Amino acid sequence: MTALSKRDVVEALRKTIADRLRSAAQMTADARAEATAEESRAENKYDTRATEASYLAAGQGRRLESLRTLAAWLEGLDPQARHAEVGVGALVGLTEPGRPPQWVLVGPTGGPSVEVDGQTVLLSSLASPLGEALDEAEAGDGIEVDSPRGIRRLRVDQVW
């Protein structure tokens, strides 16, 4: 398994989250404008456009706040920090028989995947099935993950 630069992974995630933040901020502003627009006012008691628009705006607002929280965490993450076992902030290299190596950065929440040096890195939380299986694992440990395709058996090859 070829090692990845944790610094490169963190930078790629910072850029991806920043791009998503810009997009989410625009979508949130658009949803709020729709919710308060004159055209959204109910024409009768069965007209739910304004209610639906306000639900959309609230959901977009929550998504925006979640992305801001993730961006702040990534800004504070020290890519030089090493981990002896898997926990929040660890970059983990995994292998599974018959499949290409997998990389996971453990975060406070799940998030997007990014491409770094031709390899995909997933941002996952300890609350996910994979994260629960990885929690406190060390290099050399075997883990089992219950997935929609059945039990997956993986080996933790590297922890940073």
Short mmCIF file of C-alpha atoms in Angstrom, two decimals:
data_model
loop_
_atom_site.label_atom_id
_atom_site.label_comp_id
_atom_site.label_asym_id
_atom_site.label_seq_id
_atom_site.Cartn_x
_atom_site.Cartn_y
_atom_site.Cartn_z
CA MET A 1 0.00 0.00 0.00
CA THR A 2 1.47 3.30 -1.12
CA ALA A 3 1.39 5.96 1.59
CA LEU A 4 -0.60 9.12 1.03
CA SER A 5 0.34 12.53 2.34
CA LYS A 6 -2.05 13.45 5.13
CA ARG A 7 -1.32 17.10 4.36
CA ASP A 8 -2.46 16.58 0.74
CA VAL A 9 -5.62 14.78 1.92
CA VAL A 10 -6.50 17.58 4.34
CA GLU A 11 -5.85 20.26 1.69
CA ALA A 12 -8.02 18.44 -0.86
CA LEU A 13 -10.83 18.17 1.68
CA ARG A 14 -10.49 21.84 2.66
CA LYS A 15 -10.81 22.85 -1.00
CA THR A 16 -13.78 20.54 -1.60
CA ILE A 17 -15.61 21.75 1.52
CA ALA A 18 -14.90 25.40 0.61
CA ASP A 19 -16.42 24.81 -2.85
CA ARG A 20 -19.44 23.12 -1.30
CA LEU A 21 -19.80 25.95 1.21
CA ARG A 22 -20.00 28.53 -1.58
CA SER A 23 -22.60 26.46 -3.39
CA ALA A 24 -24.62 25.77 -0.22
CA ALA A 25 -24.57 29.45 0.76
CA GLN A 26 -26.04 30.39 -2.64
CA MET A 27 -28.66 27.62 -2.47
CA THR A 28 -29.61 28.69 1.06
CA ALA A 29 -29.99 32.32 -0.01
CA ASP A 30 -32.08 31.25 -3.02
CA ALA A 31 -34.30 29.01 -0.85
CA ARG A 32 -34.84 31.80 1.69
CA ALA A 33 -35.71 34.25 -1.08
CA GLU A 34 -38.21 31.75 -2.49
CA ALA A 35 -39.78 31.20 0.93
CA THR A 36 -40.40 34.92 1.40
CA ALA A 37 -41.24 35.85 -2.19
CA GLU A 38 -44.61 37.31 -3.02
CA GLU A 39 -45.18 34.47 -5.51
CA SER A 40 -44.92 31.93 -2.68
CA ARG A 41 -47.77 33.42 -0.66
CA ALA A 42 -50.68 31.03 -0.29
CA GLU A 43 -53.58 31.71 -2.61
CA ASN A 44 -55.91 29.52 -0.54
CA LYS A 45 -55.77 27.18 2.45
CA TYR A 46 -54.61 24.27 0.26
CA ASP A 47 -51.69 26.13 -1.28
CA THR A 48 -48.53 24.88 0.44
CA ARG A 49 -45.83 26.55 -1.68
CA ALA A 50 -44.70 28.88 1.11
CA THR A 51 -44.58 26.06 3.66
CA GLU A 52 -42.60 23.82 1.31
CA ALA A 53 -40.23 26.65 0.47
CA SER A 54 -39.64 27.36 4.18
CA TYR A 55 -38.86 23.67 4.82
CA LEU A 56 -36.37 23.72 1.97
CA ALA A 57 -34.77 26.91 3.30
CA ALA A 58 -34.49 25.41 6.80
CA GLY A 59 -32.90 22.23 5.43
CA GLN A 60 -30.44 24.20 3.33
CA GLY A 61 -29.59 26.29 6.39
CA ARG A 62 -28.81 23.16 8.42
CA ARG A 63 -26.65 21.81 5.59
CA LEU A 64 -24.78 25.11 5.39
CA GLU A 65 -24.14 25.10 9.15
CA SER A 66 -22.91 21.50 9.01
CA LEU A 67 -20.47 22.40 6.24
CA ARG A 68 -19.24 25.42 8.23
CA THR A 69 -18.60 23.20 11.23
CA LEU A 70 -16.71 20.69 9.09
CA ALA A 71 -14.67 23.47 7.46
CA ALA A 72 -13.71 24.86 10.88
CA TRP A 73 -12.66 21.38 12.05
CA LEU A 74 -10.53 20.90 8.93
CA GLU A 75 -8.88 24.30 9.43
CA GLY A 76 -7.92 23.31 12.97
CA LEU A 77 -6.71 19.83 12.02
CA ASP A 78 -2.94 19.37 12.24
CA PRO A 79 -1.94 17.22 9.25
CA GLN A 80 1.36 16.43 10.99
CA ALA A 81 -0.36 14.83 13.99
CA ARG A 82 0.20 11.08 14.19
CA HIS A 83 -2.20 8.60 15.72
CA ALA A 84 -1.29 5.26 17.27
CA GLU A 85 -4.90 4.11 16.96
CA VAL A 86 -7.91 5.14 14.91
CA GLY A 87 -9.79 8.16 16.23
CA VAL A 88 -11.03 11.51 14.95
CA GLY A 89 -8.31 13.07 12.81
CA ALA A 90 -6.64 9.79 11.82
CA LEU A 91 -5.89 8.89 8.22
CA VAL A 92 -6.36 5.15 7.82
CA GLY A 93 -5.16 2.85 5.05
CA LEU A 94 -7.24 -0.31 4.62
CA THR A 95 -6.92 -3.42 2.50
CA GLU A 96 -9.51 -6.01 1.60
CA PRO A 97 -8.72 -9.21 -0.29
CA GLY A 98 -9.40 -8.80 -4.00
CA ARG A 99 -10.02 -5.06 -3.81
CA PRO A 100 -7.79 -1.99 -4.22
CA PRO A 101 -6.53 -0.27 -1.07
CA GLN A 102 -8.93 2.13 0.61
CA TRP A 103 -8.26 5.33 2.51
CA VAL A 104 -10.40 6.92 5.20
CA LEU A 105 -9.94 10.19 7.08
CA VAL A 106 -11.92 9.98 10.31
CA GLY A 107 -13.77 13.21 10.99
CA PRO A 108 -16.38 14.49 13.43
CA THR A 109 -18.99 13.88 10.70
CA GLY A 110 -19.00 12.11 7.39
CA GLY A 111 -18.44 14.08 4.25
CA PRO A 112 -17.30 13.92 0.67
CA SER A 113 -14.70 11.70 -0.92
CA VAL A 114 -11.67 13.34 -2.51
CA GLU A 115 -9.13 12.16 -5.04
CA VAL A 116 -5.48 12.41 -3.94
CA ASP A 117 -2.61 11.02 -6.02
CA GLY A 118 -5.05 8.85 -7.96
CA GLN A 119 -6.58 7.34 -4.82
CA THR A 120 -9.98 8.03 -3.32
CA VAL A 121 -10.12 9.11 0.32
CA LEU A 122 -13.45 8.93 2.16
CA LEU A 123 -14.28 11.30 5.00
CA SER A 124 -16.13 9.16 7.54
CA SER A 125 -17.21 9.55 11.15
CA LEU A 126 -16.91 7.10 14.03
CA ALA A 127 -20.74 6.92 14.03
CA SER A 128 -20.80 5.19 10.61
CA PRO A 129 -20.63 1.38 10.41
CA LEU A 130 -17.07 1.64 9.07
CA GLY A 131 -16.12 4.16 11.77
CA GLU A 132 -17.56 2.00 14.53
CA ALA A 133 -15.49 -0.95 13.29
CA LEU A 134 -12.36 1.22 13.04
CA ASP A 135 -12.70 2.96 16.42
CA GLU A 136 -9.45 2.45 18.39
CA ALA A 137 -8.06 -0.05 15.84
CA GLU A 138 -4.31 -0.08 15.31
CA ALA A 139 -2.13 -0.89 12.31
CA GLY A 140 -2.22 -4.64 11.75
CA ASP A 141 -5.72 -5.14 13.19
CA GLY A 142 -8.44 -6.89 11.26
CA ILE A 143 -11.95 -5.45 11.34
CA GLU A 144 -15.36 -6.56 10.14
CA VAL A 145 -17.92 -4.18 8.71
CA ASP A 146 -21.55 -5.02 8.11
CA SER A 147 -22.38 -3.61 4.68
CA PRO A 148 -25.35 -3.93 2.32
CA ARG A 149 -23.36 -6.60 0.45
CA GLY A 150 -22.67 -8.56 3.63
CA ILE A 151 -19.79 -8.70 6.08
CA ARG A 152 -16.58 -7.10 4.79
CA ARG A 153 -13.27 -8.15 6.33
CA LEU A 154 -10.62 -5.45 6.16
CA ARG A 155 -7.14 -5.04 7.51
CA VAL A 156 -5.90 -1.76 8.98
CA ASP A 157 -2.53 -1.32 7.31
CA GLN A 158 -1.64 2.23 8.27
CA VAL A 159 -2.81 4.80 10.80
CA TRP A 160 -1.59 8.42 10.76
#
